[in-house]
Coordinates of C-alpha atoms and ligand atoms in Angstrom, one line a residue:
Chain U
M1 CA 3.2 19.2 -32.5
F2 CA 2.7 20.9 -29.1
F3 CA 3.1 19.1 -25.6
G4 CA -0.6 18.7 -24.3
L5 CA -2.5 20.4 -27.4
G6 CA -4.4 17.5 -27.6
V7 CA -5.3 17.2 -24.0
L8 CA -6.5 21.0 -24.2
R9 CA -8.5 20.2 -27.5
G10 CA -10.2 17.3 -25.2
L11 CA -10.6 19.6 -22.6
M12 CA -12.4 22.1 -24.8
V13 CA -14.9 19.0 -26.4
T14 CA -16.3 18.2 -23.1
L15 CA -16.5 22.0 -21.6
K16 CA -19.0 22.5 -25.1
N17 CA -21.2 19.7 -24.1
F18 CA -21.2 21.0 -20.9
V19 CA -22.5 24.1 -21.8
T20 CA -24.7 23.6 -24.8
S21 CA -26.5 20.7 -22.5
Y22 CA -27.9 23.8 -20.8
F23 CA -29.8 25.5 -23.7
M24 CA -28.6 23.3 -27.4
P25 CA -31.6 21.1 -29.1
P26 CA -30.4 17.5 -28.8
D27 CA -29.1 17.8 -32.7
R28 CA -26.9 20.7 -31.8
G29 CA -25.5 19.0 -28.4
G30 CA -27.9 19.7 -25.8
L31 CA -29.5 16.6 -23.9
F32 CA -30.9 13.3 -25.1
T33 CA -32.5 11.9 -22.2
V34 CA -36.3 11.7 -22.0
E35 CA -37.0 11.4 -18.1
Y36 CA -39.1 8.7 -18.9
P37 CA -42.2 8.2 -16.1
E38 CA -43.2 11.7 -16.8
K39 CA -42.2 12.4 -20.4
R40 CA -42.2 9.8 -22.8
L41 CA -41.5 9.4 -26.9
P42 CA -44.9 8.1 -28.7
V43 CA -44.8 4.4 -29.1
I44 CA -44.1 3.8 -33.4
E45 CA -46.6 1.8 -34.7
R46 CA -44.4 -0.8 -35.5
F47 CA -43.1 -1.7 -32.4
R48 CA -44.2 -4.7 -31.3
N49 CA -44.2 -6.4 -27.7
F50 CA -46.1 -9.5 -25.9
P51 CA -49.0 -10.8 -28.2
F52 CA -52.3 -10.3 -28.1
L53 CA -55.7 -12.3 -29.4
V54 CA -58.0 -10.2 -32.3
Y55 CA -61.5 -10.3 -31.8
D56 CA -64.5 -8.9 -34.6
K57 CA -67.2 -8.3 -32.7
D58 CA -68.0 -10.5 -29.7
P59 CA -65.0 -11.2 -27.2
E60 CA -66.7 -15.1 -27.0
N61 CA -66.0 -15.7 -30.7
P62 CA -62.5 -14.5 -31.3
R63 CA -60.9 -15.2 -35.1
C64 CA -58.8 -17.6 -32.9
V65 CA -59.9 -21.4 -33.8
A66 CA -58.0 -23.1 -31.8
C67 CA -56.0 -24.7 -33.8
E68 CA -52.8 -24.3 -31.6
I69 CA -50.5 -24.1 -34.7
C70 CA -48.6 -21.0 -32.8
A71 CA -48.6 -22.9 -30.0
N72 CA -46.1 -25.5 -31.8
E73 CA -44.1 -23.0 -33.6
C74 CA -43.6 -21.1 -30.6
P75 CA -39.8 -21.5 -29.7
T76 CA -40.3 -20.9 -25.9
K77 CA -43.5 -22.7 -25.3
C78 CA -45.2 -20.6 -23.6
I79 CA -48.7 -20.6 -25.5
Y80 CA -50.7 -23.0 -23.3
I81 CA -54.2 -23.5 -25.5
E82 CA -57.3 -26.1 -24.5
K83 CA -59.9 -26.3 -26.9
D84 CA -63.8 -25.2 -25.8
T85 CA -66.4 -28.1 -26.1
D86 CA -70.3 -28.1 -26.6
P87 CA -72.0 -29.7 -23.4
N88 CA -72.1 -33.1 -25.6
K89 CA -68.2 -32.7 -25.1
K90 CA -67.6 -32.1 -28.8
P91 CA -64.8 -29.8 -29.5
L92 CA -65.8 -26.1 -30.9
R93 CA -63.6 -23.6 -32.7
R94 CA -63.0 -21.4 -30.1
P95 CA -60.6 -21.6 -27.0
A96 CA -61.3 -22.8 -23.7
I97 CA -58.3 -22.1 -22.4
F98 CA -55.6 -19.0 -24.2
D99 CA -52.9 -18.9 -22.1
I100 CA -49.6 -16.9 -22.8
D101 CA -46.6 -16.8 -20.3
I102 CA -45.1 -13.3 -20.4
T103 CA -42.1 -14.6 -18.4
V104 CA -41.3 -16.9 -21.1
C105 CA -42.1 -15.0 -24.3
M106 CA -39.0 -13.7 -25.8
N107 CA -41.2 -11.5 -28.1
C108 CA -39.9 -12.9 -31.2
G109 CA -43.8 -12.9 -33.6
I110 CA -43.4 -16.1 -34.7
C111 CA -46.6 -17.1 -33.7
E112 CA -48.3 -13.7 -35.5
E113 CA -46.6 -15.0 -38.5
V114 CA -47.9 -18.3 -38.5
C115 CA -51.3 -18.3 -37.3
P116 CA -53.6 -18.7 -40.4
F117 CA -57.0 -17.1 -39.0
D118 CA -54.9 -13.6 -38.7
S119 CA -55.7 -13.9 -34.6
I120 CA -52.8 -12.9 -32.7
Y121 CA -50.5 -9.8 -33.4
M122 CA -47.6 -8.1 -31.3
D123 CA -48.8 -5.5 -29.6
H124 CA -48.0 -2.4 -28.0
P125 CA -48.1 -1.8 -23.7
F126 CA -44.5 -2.5 -22.5
E127 CA -45.2 -1.8 -18.7
V128 CA -46.3 -4.9 -17.5
A129 CA -43.7 -5.3 -14.7
S130 CA -45.3 -7.0 -11.5
S131 CA -44.0 -8.2 -8.3
D132 CA -46.7 -11.2 -9.1
R133 CA -44.9 -13.5 -11.2
L134 CA -47.3 -16.4 -11.4
E135 CA -50.9 -14.4 -11.7
K136 CA -50.2 -11.2 -13.3
L137 CA -47.8 -12.4 -15.5
L138 CA -49.7 -15.3 -16.6
F139 CA -51.6 -13.5 -19.4
H140 CA -54.9 -15.7 -19.4
K141 CA -57.7 -15.1 -22.8
N142 CA -59.6 -12.4 -21.4
D143 CA -56.3 -10.4 -20.8
L144 CA -55.1 -10.8 -24.5
L145 CA -58.6 -10.9 -26.2
K146 CA -58.8 -6.9 -27.9
S147 CA -61.0 -5.9 -30.4
N148 CA -60.1 -5.3 -34.2
D149 CA -60.6 -1.2 -33.3
Y150 CA -58.3 -1.2 -30.8
F151 CA -55.7 -3.4 -33.7
H152 CA -56.9 -0.7 -35.6
K153 CA -56.0 2.1 -33.1
I154 CA -52.5 0.9 -32.5
R155 CA -51.3 -0.2 -36.2
P156 CA -53.8 1.7 -38.2
T157 CA -51.3 0.4 -41.7
H158 CA -51.2 -3.1 -40.8
A159 CA -54.5 -3.3 -39.5
A160 CA -56.0 -2.0 -43.0
A161 CA -53.8 -4.2 -44.8
I162 CA -55.2 -7.3 -43.0
D163 CA -58.7 -6.3 -43.4
A164 CA -58.7 -6.0 -46.0
R165 CA -57.3 -9.2 -47.1
R166 CA -59.9 -10.7 -45.3
R167 CA -62.8 -8.8 -46.9
A168 CA -61.4 -10.4 -50.2
V169 CA -61.1 -13.5 -49.0
E170 CA -64.9 -13.6 -47.7
E171 CA -66.2 -11.6 -51.2
K172 CA -64.1 -14.9 -53.1
K173 CA -66.2 -17.3 -50.5
K174 CA -69.4 -15.5 -50.7
S175 CA -68.9 -15.7 -54.6
A176 CA -68.4 -19.8 -54.7
A177 CA -70.7 -20.1 -52.6
V178 CA -73.3 -18.2 -54.8
K179 CA -72.3 -19.9 -58.3
P180 CA -73.1 -23.2 -57.1
S181 CA -76.9 -22.3 -56.0
E182 CA -76.5 -20.8 -59.6
T183 CA -76.4 -23.6 -61.6
G184 CA -78.9 -25.8 -58.9
Q185 CA -76.7 -27.3 -56.5
P186 CA -76.7 -27.4 -53.0
P187 CA -74.0 -25.6 -51.6
K188 CA -71.4 -27.6 -49.6
A189 CA -72.3 -27.1 -45.7
Q190 CA -69.4 -26.2 -44.0
N191 CA -69.8 -28.7 -40.9
G192 CA -68.6 -31.5 -43.8
G193 CA -72.0 -32.3 -44.2
K194 CA -72.9 -33.4 -41.3
P195 CA -76.5 -32.1 -39.7
Chain P
M1 CA -19.9 44.1 3.2
E2 CA -18.4 44.3 6.9
I3 CA -21.1 42.8 8.2
L4 CA -21.4 39.8 6.1
D5 CA -17.1 39.9 5.7
S6 CA -17.3 38.8 9.6
I7 CA -21.1 37.6 10.0
F8 CA -19.6 33.9 10.9
L9 CA -16.8 34.9 13.2
N10 CA -19.5 37.8 14.6
T11 CA -22.0 35.1 15.6
K12 CA -19.5 33.2 17.0
K13 CA -18.2 36.0 19.5
I14 CA -21.8 36.8 20.3
F15 CA -21.8 33.1 21.3
L16 CA -18.7 32.8 23.2
D17 CA -20.0 36.4 25.2
L18 CA -23.2 35.0 25.9
L19 CA -21.6 31.7 27.5
G20 CA -18.9 34.0 29.7
C21 CA -22.0 35.2 31.3
W22 CA -21.8 32.0 33.3
L23 CA -18.7 29.7 32.6
P24 CA -15.4 30.7 33.7
D25 CA -12.2 32.1 31.3
W26 CA -10.8 28.8 30.7
M27 CA -14.3 26.6 29.7
I28 CA -14.6 30.0 27.4
L29 CA -11.5 29.1 25.5
L30 CA -12.5 25.1 25.7
V31 CA -15.6 26.2 24.4
N32 CA -14.1 28.0 21.3
I33 CA -12.1 25.2 20.1
G34 CA -14.7 22.9 20.5
I35 CA -16.8 25.1 18.1
I36 CA -14.1 25.3 15.7
I37 CA -13.8 21.0 15.8
G38 CA -17.3 20.9 15.7
V39 CA -17.6 23.0 12.3
I40 CA -14.7 20.9 10.8
A41 CA -16.3 17.8 11.6
V42 CA -19.9 18.7 10.2
L43 CA -18.2 20.3 7.2
G44 CA -15.9 17.5 6.1
P45 CA -19.0 14.7 5.4
V46 CA -21.3 17.7 4.1
I47 CA -18.5 19.1 1.9
M48 CA -18.0 15.2 0.8
M49 CA -22.0 14.5 0.4
Y50 CA -22.6 17.4 -2.1
L51 CA -19.2 17.4 -4.0
T52 CA -20.1 13.7 -4.8
L53 CA -23.8 15.0 -6.3
L54 CA -21.7 18.0 -7.8
E55 CA -19.4 15.5 -9.7
R56 CA -22.3 12.9 -10.9
K57 CA -24.3 16.3 -12.2
I58 CA -21.4 18.1 -14.1
I59 CA -20.0 14.6 -15.7
G60 CA -23.8 13.8 -16.2
R61 CA -24.0 17.1 -18.6
M62 CA -20.2 16.6 -19.7
Q63 CA -21.8 13.5 -21.2
N64 CA -25.1 14.6 -22.5
R65 CA -27.0 12.9 -19.5
I66 CA -28.6 14.7 -17.1
G67 CA -27.2 13.1 -13.5
P68 CA -29.1 12.0 -10.2
N69 CA -32.6 14.4 -10.1
R70 CA -34.8 12.2 -8.3
V71 CA -34.6 12.4 -4.9
G72 CA -35.6 16.0 -3.9
I73 CA -35.7 18.5 -6.4
F74 CA -32.2 18.4 -8.5
G75 CA -31.8 15.2 -6.8
I76 CA -30.1 17.3 -3.4
L77 CA -31.0 14.3 -1.1
Q78 CA -29.6 12.0 -3.7
P79 CA -26.1 12.0 -1.1
I80 CA -28.5 11.1 2.0
A81 CA -29.9 8.4 0.0
D82 CA -26.7 6.9 -0.6
G83 CA -25.4 7.1 2.8
I84 CA -28.5 4.9 3.7
K85 CA -27.5 2.7 1.4
M86 CA -23.8 2.4 2.4
F87 CA -24.9 1.8 6.0
T88 CA -27.2 -0.8 5.4
K89 CA -25.1 -2.6 3.2
E90 CA -22.9 -5.4 4.7
D91 CA -19.8 -5.5 5.9
I92 CA -17.6 -7.8 4.8
I93 CA -13.9 -8.1 6.0
P94 CA -11.9 -11.0 3.8
Q95 CA -11.4 -14.5 5.7
N96 CA -7.7 -14.2 5.4
A97 CA -7.6 -10.3 6.3
D98 CA -5.3 -8.7 9.0
K99 CA -8.1 -7.7 10.8
I100 CA -7.0 -4.8 13.0
V101 CA -5.2 -3.6 10.0
H102 CA -8.0 -4.1 7.8
F103 CA -10.4 -2.2 10.7
L104 CA -7.8 0.7 11.3
A105 CA -7.2 1.7 7.3
P106 CA -10.7 3.5 5.9
V107 CA -10.4 5.3 9.9
L108 CA -7.7 6.6 9.6
M109 CA -7.4 7.7 6.2
V110 CA -10.2 10.2 6.9
I111 CA -7.9 11.7 9.7
P112 CA -5.2 13.3 7.6
A113 CA -8.3 14.6 4.9
L114 CA -10.1 16.1 8.3
L115 CA -6.4 17.5 9.6
A116 CA -5.9 19.3 6.5
F117 CA -8.8 21.3 7.0
A118 CA -7.0 23.0 10.0
V119 CA -4.9 25.1 8.2
L120 CA -7.3 26.6 5.7
P121 CA -7.8 29.4 5.8
F122 CA -11.8 30.9 4.8
G123 CA -11.8 34.0 5.4
R124 CA -10.8 36.9 6.6
G125 CA -10.2 35.8 10.5
M126 CA -11.7 32.6 9.8
I127 CA -8.3 30.1 10.1
P128 CA -9.4 27.4 12.5
V129 CA -5.4 27.5 13.7
N130 CA -2.7 29.7 12.5
L131 CA 0.3 27.8 12.4
N132 CA 3.3 29.5 11.5
V133 CA 4.1 26.1 9.3
G134 CA 1.1 25.8 8.1
L135 CA 2.3 24.8 4.7
L136 CA 4.5 22.5 5.9
F137 CA 1.9 21.1 8.2
F138 CA -0.7 20.6 5.6
I139 CA 2.0 19.2 3.2
A140 CA 3.1 16.1 5.9
V141 CA -0.6 15.5 7.0
S142 CA -2.1 15.4 3.4
S143 CA 0.7 13.1 2.4
T144 CA 0.2 10.2 4.9
S145 CA -3.0 9.4 3.6
T146 CA -0.7 7.4 0.9
I147 CA 0.1 4.7 4.5
C148 CA -3.4 4.3 5.2
V149 CA -4.1 3.6 1.2
F150 CA -0.9 0.7 1.5
M151 CA -2.3 -0.3 5.4
A152 CA -5.6 -1.0 3.3
S153 CA -4.3 -3.0 0.3
W154 CA -1.6 -5.3 2.3
A155 CA -4.5 -5.9 5.2
S156 CA -6.9 -6.9 2.3
R157 CA -4.5 -9.7 1.2
N158 CA -6.0 -9.7 -2.4
K159 CA -3.2 -9.0 -5.5
F160 CA -5.6 -6.5 -6.7
S161 CA -5.6 -4.6 -3.7
I162 CA -1.8 -4.7 -3.3
L163 CA -1.1 -3.9 -7.3
G164 CA -2.9 -0.7 -6.1
G165 CA -1.2 -0.1 -2.9
M166 CA 1.7 -0.2 -4.5
R167 CA 1.5 2.7 -7.2
S168 CA -0.7 4.6 -4.6
A169 CA 3.4 4.2 -2.8
A170 CA 4.9 5.0 -6.4
Q171 CA 2.9 7.5 -7.3
M172 CA 2.9 9.1 -3.5
I173 CA 6.9 9.8 -3.8
S174 CA 7.2 10.7 -7.3
Y175 CA 4.5 13.7 -6.9
E176 CA 5.2 14.6 -3.5
I177 CA 8.7 16.0 -4.4
P178 CA 7.6 18.2 -7.4
M179 CA 4.7 19.7 -5.6
V180 CA 6.5 20.8 -2.8
L181 CA 9.3 22.7 -4.3
S182 CA 6.2 24.4 -6.8
V183 CA 5.3 26.0 -3.7
V184 CA 8.7 27.3 -2.3
P185 CA 8.6 30.1 -4.9
V186 CA 5.3 31.0 -3.1
I187 CA 6.9 30.7 0.3
L188 CA 9.9 32.7 -1.2
S189 CA 7.6 35.8 -2.2
A190 CA 5.4 35.5 0.9
E191 CA 8.7 34.7 3.6
S192 CA 6.4 33.1 5.5
L193 CA 5.0 29.4 6.0
S194 CA 1.7 30.3 7.7
T195 CA -0.9 30.1 4.9
Y196 CA -2.9 33.3 6.4
A197 CA -0.1 35.2 5.7
I198 CA 0.7 33.9 2.6
V199 CA -3.1 35.3 1.5
E200 CA -2.2 38.7 3.1
A201 CA 0.8 39.1 0.7
Q202 CA -1.5 38.5 -2.1
A203 CA -3.6 41.3 -0.7
R204 CA -2.5 44.4 -2.9
W205 CA -4.2 45.8 -6.0
S206 CA -7.3 45.7 -4.3
G207 CA -7.2 41.8 -3.8
L208 CA -5.9 41.1 -7.0
H209 CA -2.4 40.6 -6.7
W210 CA -2.3 37.1 -7.3
F211 CA 0.8 35.0 -7.6
V212 CA -1.1 33.4 -10.6
F213 CA -0.6 36.4 -12.4
T214 CA 2.9 36.2 -12.3
P215 CA 5.3 33.6 -14.9
W216 CA 6.4 31.5 -12.1
G217 CA 2.8 31.7 -10.2
L218 CA 1.4 30.3 -13.3
L219 CA 3.5 27.7 -13.7
A220 CA 3.9 26.6 -9.8
F221 CA 0.0 26.6 -9.9
I222 CA -0.1 24.5 -12.9
I223 CA 2.0 21.5 -11.0
F224 CA 0.8 22.1 -8.0
F225 CA -2.5 21.2 -9.2
L226 CA -1.9 18.6 -11.3
C227 CA -0.1 17.0 -9.0
G228 CA -2.4 17.8 -6.1
V229 CA -5.1 15.4 -8.3
A230 CA -2.3 13.1 -8.4
E231 CA -2.2 13.2 -4.7
C232 CA -5.9 12.6 -4.3
N233 CA -6.3 9.8 -6.7
R234 CA -8.5 11.5 -9.0
S235 CA -8.7 11.1 -12.7
P236 CA -6.9 10.6 -14.8
F237 CA -3.8 9.7 -12.3
D238 CA -6.1 7.6 -10.4
L239 CA -3.9 4.7 -10.9
P240 CA -4.4 2.9 -7.1
E241 CA -8.0 2.5 -8.1
A242 CA -7.9 2.0 -11.8
E243 CA -11.5 -0.1 -12.1
S244 CA -10.6 -1.1 -15.8
E245 CA -7.0 -3.0 -14.3
I246 CA -7.4 -3.8 -11.1
V247 CA -11.2 -3.9 -10.3
A248 CA -11.2 -1.1 -7.6
G249 CA -7.1 -0.9 -6.7
F250 CA -7.1 -0.6 -2.7
H251 CA -10.2 -0.8 -1.7
T252 CA -11.5 -3.4 -3.4
E253 CA -12.0 -5.9 -0.1
Y254 CA -14.0 -2.9 1.3
S255 CA -17.9 -2.6 1.4
G256 CA -20.5 -0.7 3.1
M257 CA -19.4 1.6 5.6
K258 CA -15.6 1.6 5.3
F259 CA -15.9 1.7 1.4
A260 CA -18.0 5.0 2.0
L261 CA -15.2 6.5 4.6
F262 CA -12.5 5.8 1.4
Y263 CA -14.5 7.8 -0.6
M264 CA -15.3 10.3 1.9
A265 CA -11.7 11.0 2.5
E266 CA -10.9 10.9 -1.2
Y267 CA -13.8 14.1 -1.6
M268 CA -12.3 15.9 1.3
N269 CA -9.1 15.3 -0.2
T270 CA -10.2 16.7 -3.0
F271 CA -11.7 20.0 -1.5
T272 CA -8.6 20.6 0.9
V273 CA -6.2 20.2 -1.9
S274 CA -8.4 22.8 -4.1
A275 CA -8.8 24.9 -1.5
L276 CA -4.9 25.2 -1.2
A277 CA -4.0 25.9 -4.5
A278 CA -6.4 28.7 -4.4
T279 CA -5.3 29.9 -1.0
L280 CA -1.2 29.8 -2.1
F281 CA -1.8 31.4 -5.8
L282 CA -5.9 32.5 -6.6
G283 CA -5.1 34.9 -3.5
G284 CA -7.9 32.8 -1.1
W285 CA -9.9 35.2 0.2
E286 CA -8.6 38.1 -1.2
G287 CA -10.8 40.1 -3.9
P288 CA -12.5 43.2 -4.2
V289 CA -16.4 43.3 -3.6
L290 CA -17.8 40.0 -2.3
P291 CA -17.0 38.8 1.3
S292 CA -14.3 37.0 2.0
W293 CA -15.5 33.6 2.3
L294 CA -17.3 33.7 -0.6
W295 CA -14.4 34.6 -2.8
F296 CA -13.0 31.6 -0.9
F297 CA -15.1 29.1 -1.5
I298 CA -15.9 30.6 -5.6
K299 CA -11.9 30.2 -6.3
T300 CA -11.8 26.8 -4.6
H301 CA -15.0 25.7 -6.8
A302 CA -13.7 26.6 -9.6
L303 CA -11.1 24.4 -9.2
I304 CA -12.8 21.8 -8.2
F305 CA -14.6 22.6 -11.2
V306 CA -11.7 21.9 -13.3
M307 CA -10.1 18.4 -11.3
F308 CA -14.1 16.7 -12.4
W309 CA -13.6 18.2 -15.7
F310 CA -10.3 16.6 -15.8
R311 CA -12.2 13.4 -15.0
G312 CA -15.1 13.8 -17.4
T313 CA -12.0 14.1 -20.1
L314 CA -9.2 12.2 -19.9
P315 CA -8.3 8.9 -19.9
R316 CA -6.0 7.2 -17.2
F317 CA -2.3 7.7 -17.5
R318 CA -0.1 4.6 -17.6
V319 CA 1.8 4.1 -14.8
D320 CA 5.2 5.3 -16.5
Q321 CA 3.8 7.9 -18.4
L322 CA 3.0 9.4 -15.0
M323 CA 6.0 8.7 -13.6
G324 CA 7.8 10.0 -16.4
L325 CA 5.6 13.3 -16.6
A326 CA 6.4 13.7 -12.5
W327 CA 10.5 12.8 -13.0
K328 CA 11.5 14.2 -16.4
L329 CA 9.0 17.0 -16.5
F330 CA 7.8 19.0 -13.4
L331 CA 10.9 18.2 -11.7
P332 CA 13.2 20.0 -13.6
L333 CA 10.6 22.8 -14.4
T334 CA 9.9 23.1 -10.7
L335 CA 13.4 23.5 -10.1
I336 CA 13.8 26.1 -12.8
N337 CA 11.3 27.4 -11.0
I338 CA 12.6 28.1 -8.0
F339 CA 15.8 30.0 -9.5
V340 CA 13.5 32.0 -12.0
A341 CA 11.3 33.3 -8.7
G342 CA 14.8 33.9 -6.8
G343 CA 16.2 36.0 -10.0
Y344 CA 12.2 37.9 -10.4
H345 CA 12.9 38.7 -6.9
L346 CA 16.2 40.9 -7.5
I347 CA 15.2 42.5 -10.4
S348 CA 13.2 45.4 -9.8
D349 CA 12.3 46.2 -13.7
R350 CA 9.3 45.2 -14.3
N351 CA 8.4 44.4 -18.0
F352 CA 11.8 43.2 -17.8
R353 CA 11.3 40.5 -15.0
V354 CA 8.4 39.5 -16.5
A355 CA 9.5 38.9 -19.7
G356 CA 12.9 37.3 -19.0
A357 CA 11.3 35.1 -16.3
S358 CA 8.3 34.1 -19.2
A359 CA 11.5 33.4 -21.8
V360 CA 13.7 31.2 -19.3
L361 CA 10.2 29.3 -18.2
L362 CA 8.9 28.9 -22.2
V363 CA 12.4 27.7 -23.0
S364 CA 13.2 25.1 -20.4
F365 CA 9.3 23.9 -21.1
L366 CA 10.0 23.2 -24.9
L367 CA 13.4 21.8 -24.3
F368 CA 12.1 19.4 -21.5
T369 CA 9.1 18.8 -23.5
V370 CA 11.3 17.7 -26.7
F371 CA 13.2 15.5 -24.1
L372 CA 10.5 14.2 -23.1
N373 CA 8.7 13.6 -26.6
R374 CA 11.9 11.9 -27.9
K375 CA 10.9 7.9 -28.5
Y376 CA 12.6 5.7 -26.2
M377 CA 13.9 2.3 -27.7
P378 CA 15.7 0.4 -25.3
E379 CA 19.1 -1.0 -27.3
K380 CA 18.8 -5.0 -28.1
R381 CA 20.6 -6.7 -25.8
R382 CA 23.0 -10.5 -26.9
Y383 CA 23.2 -13.0 -24.5
D384 CA 26.2 -14.4 -26.1
L385 CA 27.4 -16.6 -23.0
V386 CA 24.1 -18.3 -22.9
D387 CA 24.6 -20.7 -26.2
Ligands
SF4_401 S1 -53.9 -17.8 -32.8 FE1 -54.1 -18.7 -34.5 S2 -52.4 -20.4 -34.9 FE2 -52.9 -19.5 -32.3 S3 -54.4 -21.3 -31.7 FE3 -55.2 -19.5 -32.6 S4 -56.1 -20.0 -34.7 FE4 -54.4 -21.0 -34.3
SF4_402 S1 -43.8 -14.0 -29.5 FE1 -42.7 -15.6 -29.7 S2 -42.3 -16.4 -27.6 FE2 -44.1 -14.9 -27.7 S3 -45.7 -16.4 -27.5 FE3 -45.5 -15.0 -29.9 S4 -43.8 -17.2 -30.4 FE4 -43.8 -17.4 -28.2

């Protein structure tokens, strides 16, 4: 109605913001900023950052069987896997080299989706910045391997569900393995019947 | 209070008395001038430094941010960090630029900003030069900065720069006139052009007889202040350097320390314009209880806060809106204001003159705003001879 009244109203809005920013909580006009390196918000459970590998008890025997499905599915092709071999050059079901170039990884989580052995999951830490691109930002197997307990710590719900499923599968396998022995037939050996 | 009031004057006097034991009289005079020049030359950059910090803090708060707080406690060393950054930056001169003018523009830009400090009364007896035409000097000197802006824009040979320069010139012409006319009632009332005398004319009522408390003073203050905001190219009148339209306006082609000089001039202008508005309308260093120089700084900073407040709130004006405001509203209002102020001094009955002056000004304001708010539609033209 009046000329200049809108300007005054606008000025009042900013003045209110200015005053309330000193003593009000964020939802009532205070500051939203968390001063990051000193204070930090808790990382929520479903937060997903670069992948890591889970091992159950022994880091020498991770869940990963080096099937390379994740390496093939990864859209940016940032996973590099080499199978481990025994002294006779026979391939083993575990990786010798498992590298993820996290300068290339785009955190899509496809590796987590496709892994049939519940081995690779998305991690929580996000402060991975480094001045050494070639060494520090190329994660090797030892950097990637983390225990199942750690997985439980960062994502309890997800980890519990995975564990329950794995246990169920294991039970089934056991009962399937027991049944044939009850009928008197020898169980089929895991490695294709070879000695 | 008396001791605090004249603490700076007495310090200088003691220092000069000490020197007087060794030096002849004419040397003392030179040293005295040297001290004043030194104080201003140091004060200018220091003011610029902490004003940038203050602005970033205040605008941050208005946008629910914290503002710089990493360098030193509360970020007080931030301006120094910025200064170091500016010094170490590359100084780029465009290939086709007019090298000499391009170099001169930022240097000359700072000079009027520093000169304007010379006539500001910082406190009782604390005026660098008590010119009897101080106000005129201030207005004349501060408007020359537009020439430097235009030099910068012309010498850069950049279309955005030249657009900024043109805008600056147009803005200066339209704002200088209402600004000068709005101080006429003050001169009329104080019967002097000296800034010191103007402050002393507001000394009654134990230092609260400010011109802003009269109807004509209030109007003149608002107009003067808004024109001052336009004069130092601050938002919402920052058309010469509108980032969203013409990159950075007249300082598009400047980098490093030259850019910092433009910045410095802008912030020193902010300070001097606020200080002059405080001097003319808010009683300068007059005020009860507190020492005079403190009063001066409080009032000046209150006005500077309002400038930052504007910047945190208002979007930029369009060029035609800016011109319209100056020519169609401010100019006629200031003209009427001069007559009202004249009548105000002729009539002796206090209540009657206050009411009369307020009524006249309010009516004219409403009249002009209705006038200004009219939708303007250019009439349709037909070119019969074309076909
Ligand atoms: S992480 Fe999973 S998908 Fe990738 S190689 Fe290992 S087992 Fe295969
Ligand atoms: S998160 Fe995506 S990009 Fe990163 S390793 Fe897994 S599949 Fe590749």
